[in-house]
Amino acid sequence: MPADAADVLVIGAGVVGAATAWYAARSGRSVTVVDRGSVAGGTTGAGEGNILVSDKPPGAELDLALLSSGLWRDLAVEVGGFEYDTKGGLVVASTPAGFDALVSLAASQRDAGVEAVVVPAGGLAEHEPHLTPSLTGGVLYSGDAQVQPMLAAARLLRAARAKGASVRTGVEVTGFLRSGDRVVGVRTSAGDLPAGIVVNAAGTWGGDIASLAGVDVPVLPRRGFILVTEPLPRLVRHKVYAAEYVADVASDDADLQTSPVVEGTEAGTILIGASRERVGYDRTLSVRVLRALAAQAVALFPVLAGVQVIRAYRGFRPYCPDHLPVIGPDPRAPGLFHACGHEGAGIGLAAATGRLIAQLVDGDRPDLDLTPFRPERFDPAEAA
């Protein structure tokens, strides 16, 4: 390996790339991060910053989320400065059938180690005084938290720099360096960068990066919008969302789906989502979607009816067909690791993803079995 080669080169300066850089640098590895844009300039900068266990049924992703939730608590102490808020989540239902489904899901999540408390209709106001009284009940999740996502990426990268990492923005990856079949670095708009390991943490564009290496990782963009209100007194105490949100997250439907998600921030603004639709990389601002989100938020919290919306933003969630991220080494391109495809859970799952990649690079046994997340699982040859 050339003397100037980094041990680990991370493609992507979003929160997943930043967490990977931090854990690799903390373990003593030399690290370079490259991004064609700015720090948190892609999906990370268009997210709400949620660290959730509430929206995940038992299985591989919930295991990853539980690991990551604990790591974020540690990072709040080790790195800090990113508005870590252990606000908790409240999932609510508007029909008896919806409430029964929430109670059933909570029971299965508790068996997996999640703290979930069923709240009957009469108890909802104790947790959220401004909720509509027409709801049939909900489930309270104390483990849900939030960070300011752009700050989280920036602080993680700053901490990685303090360990010797290099961060190069405005540098686009155009190809890969090879030694035989092995990936040994990247070609970029600023020249070749050799590396022992290359990590694809390009988020929604992870599939495009993979294709440069000649491998298929089917990450697709799933557009979502968020409304931001004027700063207000504390009206919403938790992340509050309707039971339909869980179904929307798990859906394969490419058409527009909206379900109310409402939460406050430390700055006093209220964030309102959530929408999902597969429209490629179309960034057109859809007034129809914004109206639907606003109406659903007011139905959930009538007190918001007279509140001013000061801005709206949109981004692309990195969607994979089986709704699981892609984490680990790619046997089709030795030397290339993937850390992408987290859909709307990338902020929450970033800490665990970064730690797991660093453990693999160091040759350590990872904290979780990564078989469900292996990059080659979509390969037709493997299925055959």
PDB file of C-alpha atoms in Angstrom, residues 43-287:
ATOM      1  CA  THR A  43     -30.051  13.131   2.949  1.00  0.00           C
ATOM      2  CA  THR A  44     -28.660  13.921   6.421  1.00  0.00           C
ATOM      3  CA  GLY A  45     -29.366  17.627   6.014  1.00  0.00           C
ATOM      4  CA  ALA A  46     -32.955  16.885   4.998  1.00  0.00           C
ATOM      5  CA  GLY A  47     -33.778  14.637   7.934  1.00  0.00           C
ATOM      6  CA  GLU A  48     -35.510  15.113  11.271  1.00  0.00           C
ATOM      7  CA  GLY A  49     -32.734  13.503  13.298  1.00  0.00           C
ATOM      8  CA  ASN A  50     -34.772  10.675  14.779  1.00  0.00           C
ATOM      9  CA  ILE A  51     -33.291   7.781  16.747  1.00  0.00           C
ATOM     10  CA  LEU A  52     -36.227   5.380  16.850  1.00  0.00           C
ATOM     11  CA  VAL A  53     -37.027   1.903  18.068  1.00  0.00           C
ATOM     12  CA  SER A  54     -40.793   2.424  18.087  1.00  0.00           C
ATOM     13  CA  ASP A  55     -41.350   1.985  14.345  1.00  0.00           C
ATOM     14  CA  LYS A  56     -39.481  -1.303  13.951  1.00  0.00           C
ATOM     15  CA  PRO A  57     -40.927  -4.799  14.433  1.00  0.00           C
ATOM     16  CA  PRO A  58     -38.717  -7.492  15.962  1.00  0.00           C
ATOM     17  CA  GLY A  59     -35.935  -8.573  13.651  1.00  0.00           C
ATOM     18  CA  ALA A  60     -32.586  -7.498  12.280  1.00  0.00           C
ATOM     19  CA  GLU A  61     -33.367  -3.789  11.943  1.00  0.00           C
ATOM     20  CA  LEU A  62     -34.737  -3.525  15.487  1.00  0.00           C
ATOM     21  CA  ASP A  63     -31.607  -5.250  16.809  1.00  0.00           C
ATOM     22  CA  LEU A  64     -29.519  -2.700  14.896  1.00  0.00           C
ATOM     23  CA  ALA A  65     -31.657   0.159  16.238  1.00  0.00           C
ATOM     24  CA  LEU A  66     -31.324  -0.988  19.852  1.00  0.00           C
ATOM     25  CA  LEU A  67     -27.539  -1.187  19.495  1.00  0.00           C
ATOM     26  CA  SER A  68     -27.432   2.215  17.857  1.00  0.00           C
ATOM     27  CA  SER A  69     -29.658   3.844  20.468  1.00  0.00           C
ATOM     28  CA  GLY A  70     -27.201   2.903  23.197  1.00  0.00           C
ATOM     29  CA  LEU A  71     -24.240   4.085  21.143  1.00  0.00           C
ATOM     30  CA  TRP A  72     -25.885   7.483  20.560  1.00  0.00           C
ATOM     31  CA  ARG A  73     -26.180   7.881  24.329  1.00  0.00           C
ATOM     32  CA  ASP A  74     -22.447   7.221  24.590  1.00  0.00           C
ATOM     33  CA  LEU A  75     -21.680   9.608  21.733  1.00  0.00           C
ATOM     34  CA  ALA A  76     -23.642  12.364  23.462  1.00  0.00           C
ATOM     35  CA  VAL A  77     -21.012  12.147  26.209  1.00  0.00           C
ATOM     36  CA  GLU A  78     -17.928  11.397  24.068  1.00  0.00           C
ATOM     37  CA  VAL A  79     -18.627  13.863  21.250  1.00  0.00           C
ATOM     38  CA  GLY A  80     -21.678  15.924  22.224  1.00  0.00           C
ATOM     39  CA  GLY A  81     -22.883  19.220  20.856  1.00  0.00           C
ATOM     40  CA  PHE A  82     -25.604  17.865  18.593  1.00  0.00           C
ATOM     41  CA  GLU A  83     -28.785  18.532  20.623  1.00  0.00           C
ATOM     42  CA  TYR A  84     -29.291  14.976  21.824  1.00  0.00           C
ATOM     43  CA  ASP A  85     -32.826  14.863  23.222  1.00  0.00           C
ATOM     44  CA  THR A  86     -34.259  11.778  24.944  1.00  0.00           C
ATOM     45  CA  LYS A  87     -37.808  12.989  24.409  1.00  0.00           C
ATOM     46  CA  GLY A  88     -39.400   9.580  23.839  1.00  0.00           C
ATOM     47  CA  GLY A  89     -42.006   8.680  21.247  1.00  0.00           C
ATOM     48  CA  LEU A  90     -45.778   8.382  21.410  1.00  0.00           C
ATOM     49  CA  VAL A  91     -47.527   6.349  18.719  1.00  0.00           C
ATOM     50  CA  VAL A  92     -51.285   6.915  18.584  1.00  0.00           C
ATOM     51  CA  ALA A  93     -54.266   5.223  16.983  1.00  0.00           C
ATOM     52  CA  SER A  94     -57.545   6.687  15.779  1.00  0.00           C
ATOM     53  CA  THR A  95     -59.565   3.444  15.635  1.00  0.00           C
ATOM     54  CA  PRO A  96     -60.001   0.449  17.969  1.00  0.00           C
ATOM     55  CA  ALA A  97     -58.461  -1.844  15.357  1.00  0.00           C
ATOM     56  CA  GLY A  98     -55.464   0.440  15.034  1.00  0.00           C
ATOM     57  CA  PHE A  99     -55.009   0.509  18.812  1.00  0.00           C
ATOM     58  CA  ASP A 100     -55.193  -3.293  18.997  1.00  0.00           C
ATOM     59  CA  ALA A 101     -52.480  -3.506  16.346  1.00  0.00           C
ATOM     60  CA  LEU A 102     -50.268  -1.098  18.306  1.00  0.00           C
ATOM     61  CA  VAL A 103     -50.720  -3.106  21.498  1.00  0.00           C
ATOM     62  CA  SER A 104     -49.805  -6.328  19.675  1.00  0.00           C
ATOM     63  CA  LEU A 105     -46.701  -4.759  18.114  1.00  0.00           C
ATOM     64  CA  ALA A 106     -45.621  -3.358  21.483  1.00  0.00           C
ATOM     65  CA  ALA A 107     -45.897  -6.786  23.090  1.00  0.00           C
ATOM     66  CA  SER A 108     -43.603  -8.313  20.477  1.00  0.00           C
ATOM     67  CA  GLN A 109     -41.148  -5.412  20.794  1.00  0.00           C
ATOM     68  CA  ARG A 110     -40.995  -5.809  24.580  1.00  0.00           C
ATOM     69  CA  ASP A 111     -39.956  -9.419  24.056  1.00  0.00           C
ATOM     70  CA  ALA A 112     -37.030  -8.039  22.001  1.00  0.00           C
ATOM     71  CA  GLY A 113     -35.944  -5.638  24.747  1.00  0.00           C
ATOM     72  CA  VAL A 114     -37.882  -2.464  23.919  1.00  0.00           C
ATOM     73  CA  GLU A 115     -39.490  -0.369  26.649  1.00  0.00           C
ATOM     74  CA  ALA A 116     -43.094   0.151  25.513  1.00  0.00           C
ATOM     75  CA  VAL A 117     -45.996   1.265  27.728  1.00  0.00           C
ATOM     76  CA  VAL A 118     -49.587   1.027  26.519  1.00  0.00           C
ATOM     77  CA  VAL A 119     -51.515   4.264  27.085  1.00  0.00           C
ATOM     78  CA  PRO A 120     -55.339   4.075  26.983  1.00  0.00           C
ATOM     79  CA  ALA A 121     -57.286   6.923  25.408  1.00  0.00           C
ATOM     80  CA  GLY A 122     -57.956   8.558  28.763  1.00  0.00           C
ATOM     81  CA  GLY A 123     -54.247   8.712  29.560  1.00  0.00           C
ATOM     82  CA  LEU A 124     -52.987  10.367  26.370  1.00  0.00           C
ATOM     83  CA  ALA A 125     -53.561  13.933  27.603  1.00  0.00           C
ATOM     84  CA  GLU A 126     -51.222  13.313  30.537  1.00  0.00           C
ATOM     85  CA  HIS A 127     -48.376  12.855  28.045  1.00  0.00           C
ATOM     86  CA  GLU A 128     -49.537  15.248  25.304  1.00  0.00           C
ATOM     87  CA  PRO A 129     -52.140  17.773  26.559  1.00  0.00           C
ATOM     88  CA  HIS A 130     -52.829  19.210  23.109  1.00  0.00           C
ATOM     89  CA  LEU A 131     -53.665  15.966  21.305  1.00  0.00           C
ATOM     90  CA  THR A 132     -57.102  15.584  19.760  1.00  0.00           C
ATOM     91  CA  PRO A 133     -59.433  13.788  22.220  1.00  0.00           C
ATOM     92  CA  SER A 134     -60.809  11.532  19.463  1.00  0.00           C
ATOM     93  CA  LEU A 135     -57.908   9.032  19.612  1.00  0.00           C
ATOM     94  CA  THR A 136     -58.433   5.484  20.883  1.00  0.00           C
ATOM     95  CA  GLY A 137     -55.061   5.030  22.616  1.00  0.00           C
ATOM     96  CA  GLY A 138     -51.351   4.795  22.039  1.00  0.00           C
ATOM     97  CA  VAL A 139     -48.004   3.357  23.083  1.00  0.00           C
ATOM     98  CA  LEU A 140     -45.229   5.325  24.774  1.00  0.00           C
ATOM     99  CA  TYR A 141     -41.611   4.511  23.899  1.00  0.00           C
ATOM    100  CA  SER A 142     -39.072   6.024  26.304  1.00  0.00           C
ATOM    101  CA  GLY A 143     -36.160   4.878  24.124  1.00  0.00           C
ATOM    102  CA  ASP A 144     -36.927   7.170  21.197  1.00  0.00           C
ATOM    103  CA  ALA A 145     -34.624  10.191  20.921  1.00  0.00           C
ATOM    104  CA  GLN A 146     -33.583  12.933  18.538  1.00  0.00           C
ATOM    105  CA  VAL A 147     -30.440  14.759  17.441  1.00  0.00           C
ATOM    106  CA  GLN A 148     -29.901  17.740  15.182  1.00  0.00           C
ATOM    107  CA  PRO A 149     -28.642  15.715  12.180  1.00  0.00           C
ATOM    108  CA  MET A 150     -26.386  18.300  10.565  1.00  0.00           C
ATOM    109  CA  LEU A 151     -24.755  19.053  13.899  1.00  0.00           C
ATOM    110  CA  ALA A 152     -24.355  15.331  14.569  1.00  0.00           C
ATOM    111  CA  ALA A 153     -22.460  14.794  11.314  1.00  0.00           C
ATOM    112  CA  ALA A 154     -20.343  17.899  11.847  1.00  0.00           C
ATOM    113  CA  ARG A 155     -19.446  17.057  15.449  1.00  0.00           C
ATOM    114  CA  LEU A 156     -18.576  13.449  14.611  1.00  0.00           C
ATOM    115  CA  LEU A 157     -16.303  14.601  11.808  1.00  0.00           C
ATOM    116  CA  ARG A 158     -14.721  17.221  14.046  1.00  0.00           C
ATOM    117  CA  ALA A 159     -14.006  14.511  16.618  1.00  0.00           C
ATOM    118  CA  ALA A 160     -12.593  12.259  13.883  1.00  0.00           C
ATOM    119  CA  ARG A 161     -10.333  15.107  12.720  1.00  0.00           C
ATOM    120  CA  ALA A 162      -9.026  15.427  16.255  1.00  0.00           C
ATOM    121  CA  LYS A 163      -7.934  11.793  15.897  1.00  0.00           C
ATOM    122  CA  GLY A 164      -6.132  12.591  12.638  1.00  0.00           C
ATOM    123  CA  ALA A 165      -8.851  12.068  10.026  1.00  0.00           C
ATOM    124  CA  SER A 166      -8.956  14.186   6.867  1.00  0.00           C
ATOM    125  CA  VAL A 167     -12.236  15.507   5.440  1.00  0.00           C
ATOM    126  CA  ARG A 168     -12.325  16.673   1.820  1.00  0.00           C
ATOM    127  CA  THR A 169     -15.553  18.213   0.540  1.00  0.00           C
ATOM    128  CA  GLY A 170     -16.234  19.195  -3.063  1.00  0.00           C
ATOM    129  CA  VAL A 171     -14.426  16.058  -4.210  1.00  0.00           C
ATOM    130  CA  GLU A 172     -16.431  13.723  -6.442  1.00  0.00           C
ATOM    131  CA  VAL A 173     -15.632  10.019  -6.746  1.00  0.00           C
ATOM    132  CA  THR A 174     -15.488   9.057 -10.429  1.00  0.00           C
ATOM    133  CA  GLY A 175     -14.181   5.489 -10.225  1.00  0.00           C
ATOM    134  CA  PHE A 176     -12.158   2.961  -8.269  1.00  0.00           C
ATOM    135  CA  LEU A 177      -8.501   2.027  -8.188  1.00  0.00           C
ATOM    136  CA  ARG A 178      -7.811  -1.694  -8.521  1.00  0.00           C
ATOM    137  CA  SER A 179      -5.019  -4.138  -7.895  1.00  0.00           C
ATOM    138  CA  GLY A 180      -6.297  -7.189  -9.692  1.00  0.00           C
ATOM    139  CA  ASP A 181      -9.857  -7.669  -8.414  1.00  0.00           C
ATOM    140  CA  ARG A 182      -9.233  -5.754  -5.215  1.00  0.00           C
ATOM    141  CA  VAL A 183     -10.380  -2.169  -4.639  1.00  0.00           C
ATOM    142  CA  VAL A 184      -7.380  -0.149  -3.429  1.00  0.00           C
ATOM    143  CA  GLY A 185      -8.716   3.386  -3.544  1.00  0.00           C
ATOM    144  CA  VAL A 186     -10.795   5.788  -5.594  1.00  0.00           C
ATOM    145  CA  ARG A 187     -10.428   8.062  -8.586  1.00  0.00           C
ATOM    146  CA  THR A 188     -11.790  11.530  -7.904  1.00  0.00           C
ATOM    147  CA  SER A 189     -12.189  14.932  -9.469  1.00  0.00           C
ATOM    148  CA  ALA A 190      -9.155  15.952  -7.390  1.00  0.00           C
ATOM    149  CA  GLY A 191      -6.962  12.987  -8.338  1.00  0.00           C
ATOM    150  CA  ASP A 192      -6.431   9.414  -7.209  1.00  0.00           C
ATOM    151  CA  LEU A 193      -6.707   8.542  -3.509  1.00  0.00           C
ATOM    152  CA  PRO A 194      -5.280   5.145  -2.525  1.00  0.00           C
ATOM    153  CA  ALA A 195      -6.696   3.352   0.524  1.00  0.00           C
ATOM    154  CA  GLY A 196      -6.625   0.017   2.260  1.00  0.00           C
ATOM    155  CA  ILE A 197     -10.421  -0.094   2.570  1.00  0.00           C
ATOM    156  CA  VAL A 198     -13.090   1.989   0.814  1.00  0.00           C
ATOM    157  CA  VAL A 199     -16.476   2.474   2.520  1.00  0.00           C
ATOM    158  CA  ASN A 200     -19.488   3.422   0.420  1.00  0.00           C
ATOM    159  CA  ALA A 201     -21.506   5.662   2.760  1.00  0.00           C
ATOM    160  CA  ALA A 202     -23.074   7.701  -0.027  1.00  0.00           C
ATOM    161  CA  GLY A 203     -26.641   7.361   1.234  1.00  0.00           C
ATOM    162  CA  THR A 204     -29.241   7.691  -1.490  1.00  0.00           C
ATOM    163  CA  TRP A 205     -26.443   7.686  -4.054  1.00  0.00           C
ATOM    164  CA  GLY A 206     -24.910   4.476  -2.668  1.00  0.00           C
ATOM    165  CA  GLY A 207     -26.185   2.492  -5.646  1.00  0.00           C
ATOM    166  CA  ASP A 208     -24.475   4.875  -8.056  1.00  0.00           C
ATOM    167  CA  ILE A 209     -21.176   4.498  -6.189  1.00  0.00           C
ATOM    168  CA  ALA A 210     -21.537   0.718  -6.158  1.00  0.00           C
ATOM    169  CA  SER A 211     -22.096   0.686  -9.911  1.00  0.00           C
ATOM    170  CA  LEU A 212     -18.749   2.447 -10.395  1.00  0.00           C
ATOM    171  CA  ALA A 213     -17.207  -0.640  -8.802  1.00  0.00           C
ATOM    172  CA  GLY A 214     -19.209  -2.933 -11.080  1.00  0.00           C
ATOM    173  CA  VAL A 215     -21.559  -4.253  -8.394  1.00  0.00           C
ATOM    174  CA  ASP A 216     -25.297  -3.878  -7.939  1.00  0.00           C
ATOM    175  CA  VAL A 217     -26.660  -2.428  -4.707  1.00  0.00           C
ATOM    176  CA  PRO A 218     -30.294  -1.453  -5.451  1.00  0.00           C
ATOM    177  CA  VAL A 219     -30.619   1.774  -3.464  1.00  0.00           C
ATOM    178  CA  LEU A 220     -33.407   3.996  -4.795  1.00  0.00           C
ATOM    179  CA  PRO A 221     -34.472   7.542  -3.802  1.00  0.00           C
ATOM    180  CA  ARG A 222     -37.725   7.913  -1.875  1.00  0.00           C
ATOM    181  CA  ARG A 223     -38.713  11.571  -1.617  1.00  0.00           C
ATOM    182  CA  GLY A 224     -40.072  13.084   1.577  1.00  0.00           C
ATOM    183  CA  PHE A 225     -41.166  16.554   2.721  1.00  0.00           C
ATOM    184  CA  ILE A 226     -41.004  18.236   6.130  1.00  0.00           C
ATOM    185  CA  LEU A 227     -42.723  21.414   7.316  1.00  0.00           C
ATOM    186  CA  VAL A 228     -41.120  23.670   9.932  1.00  0.00           C
ATOM    187  CA  THR A 229     -43.238  25.996  12.072  1.00  0.00           C
ATOM    188  CA  GLU A 230     -42.376  29.274  13.726  1.00  0.00           C
ATOM    189  CA  PRO A 231     -40.706  28.930  17.169  1.00  0.00           C
ATOM    190  CA  LEU A 232     -43.339  28.238  19.813  1.00  0.00           C
ATOM    191  CA  PRO A 233     -43.671  27.506  23.506  1.00  0.00           C
ATOM    192  CA  ARG A 234     -43.438  23.810  24.209  1.00  0.00           C
ATOM    193  CA  LEU A 235     -46.625  22.380  22.712  1.00  0.00           C
ATOM    194  CA  VAL A 236     -45.433  18.900  21.674  1.00  0.00           C
ATOM    195  CA  ARG A 237     -43.414  16.968  24.230  1.00  0.00           C
ATOM    196  CA  HIS A 238     -42.574  13.780  22.333  1.00  0.00           C
ATOM    197  CA  LYS A 239     -42.202  12.556  18.805  1.00  0.00           C
ATOM    198  CA  VAL A 240     -45.870  11.843  18.085  1.00  0.00           C
ATOM    199  CA  TYR A 241     -47.021   9.902  15.086  1.00  0.00           C
ATOM    200  CA  ALA A 242     -49.995   7.933  13.878  1.00  0.00           C
ATOM    201  CA  ALA A 243     -50.043   4.159  13.670  1.00  0.00           C
ATOM    202  CA  GLU A 244     -50.258   4.410   9.862  1.00  0.00           C
ATOM    203  CA  TYR A 245     -46.668   5.682   9.788  1.00  0.00           C
ATOM    204  CA  VAL A 246     -45.342   2.212  10.681  1.00  0.00           C
ATOM    205  CA  ALA A 247     -47.186   0.685   7.731  1.00  0.00           C
ATOM    206  CA  ASP A 248     -45.953   3.427   5.389  1.00  0.00           C
ATOM    207  CA  VAL A 249     -42.326   2.782   6.380  1.00  0.00           C
ATOM    208  CA  ALA A 250     -42.706  -0.915   5.568  1.00  0.00           C
ATOM    209  CA  SER A 251     -44.613  -0.357   2.326  1.00  0.00           C
ATOM    210  CA  ASP A 252     -43.211  -1.086  -1.135  1.00  0.00           C
ATOM    211  CA  ASP A 253     -45.713   1.262  -2.785  1.00  0.00           C
ATOM    212  CA  ALA A 254     -44.079   3.820  -5.079  1.00  0.00           C
ATOM    213  CA  ASP A 255     -47.067   6.176  -4.934  1.00  0.00           C
ATOM    214  CA  LEU A 256     -47.475   9.027  -2.465  1.00  0.00           C
ATOM    215  CA  GLN A 257     -48.165   8.094   1.157  1.00  0.00           C
ATOM    216  CA  THR A 258     -48.626  10.557   3.999  1.00  0.00           C
ATOM    217  CA  SER A 259     -49.165   9.999   7.708  1.00  0.00           C
ATOM    218  CA  PRO A 260     -48.937  12.551  10.530  1.00  0.00           C
ATOM    219  CA  VAL A 261     -45.632  12.859  12.385  1.00  0.00           C
ATOM    220  CA  VAL A 262     -45.263  15.846  14.727  1.00  0.00           C
ATOM    221  CA  GLU A 263     -42.427  16.742  17.098  1.00  0.00           C
ATOM    222  CA  GLY A 264     -40.830  19.740  18.738  1.00  0.00           C
ATOM    223  CA  THR A 265     -37.178  20.762  18.726  1.00  0.00           C
ATOM    224  CA  GLU A 266     -34.885  22.465  21.230  1.00  0.00           C
ATOM    225  CA  ALA A 267     -35.138  25.632  19.126  1.00  0.00           C
ATOM    226  CA  GLY A 268     -38.919  25.754  19.637  1.00  0.00           C
ATOM    227  CA  THR A 269     -39.893  24.950  16.064  1.00  0.00           C
ATOM    228  CA  ILE A 270     -42.184  22.011  15.331  1.00  0.00           C
ATOM    229  CA  LEU A 271     -41.325  19.556  12.562  1.00  0.00           C
ATOM    230  CA  ILE A 272     -44.227  18.067  10.610  1.00  0.00           C
ATOM    231  CA  GLY A 273     -44.047  15.046   8.307  1.00  0.00           C
ATOM    232  CA  ALA A 274     -44.123  12.492   6.890  1.00  0.00           C
ATOM    233  CA  SER A 275     -44.485  11.749   3.207  1.00  0.00           C
ATOM    234  CA  ARG A 276     -42.999   9.039   1.017  1.00  0.00           C
ATOM    235  CA  GLU A 277     -43.001   8.617  -2.746  1.00  0.00           C
ATOM    236  CA  ARG A 278     -40.640   7.222  -5.377  1.00  0.00           C
ATOM    237  CA  VAL A 279     -40.254   9.886  -8.060  1.00  0.00           C
ATOM    238  CA  GLY A 280     -36.562   9.510  -8.854  1.00  0.00           C
ATOM    239  CA  TYR A 281     -34.491  12.569  -7.970  1.00  0.00           C
ATOM    240  CA  ASP A 282     -37.289  15.030  -8.740  1.00  0.00           C
ATOM    241  CA  ARG A 283     -36.914  17.898  -6.243  1.00  0.00           C
ATOM    242  CA  THR A 284     -40.101  19.724  -7.295  1.00  0.00           C
ATOM    243  CA  LEU A 285     -41.858  21.305  -4.321  1.00  0.00           C
ATOM    244  CA  SER A 286     -45.319  19.759  -4.118  1.00  0.00           C
ATOM    245  CA  VAL A 287     -47.934  22.072  -2.584  1.00  0.00           C
TER     246      VAL A 287
END
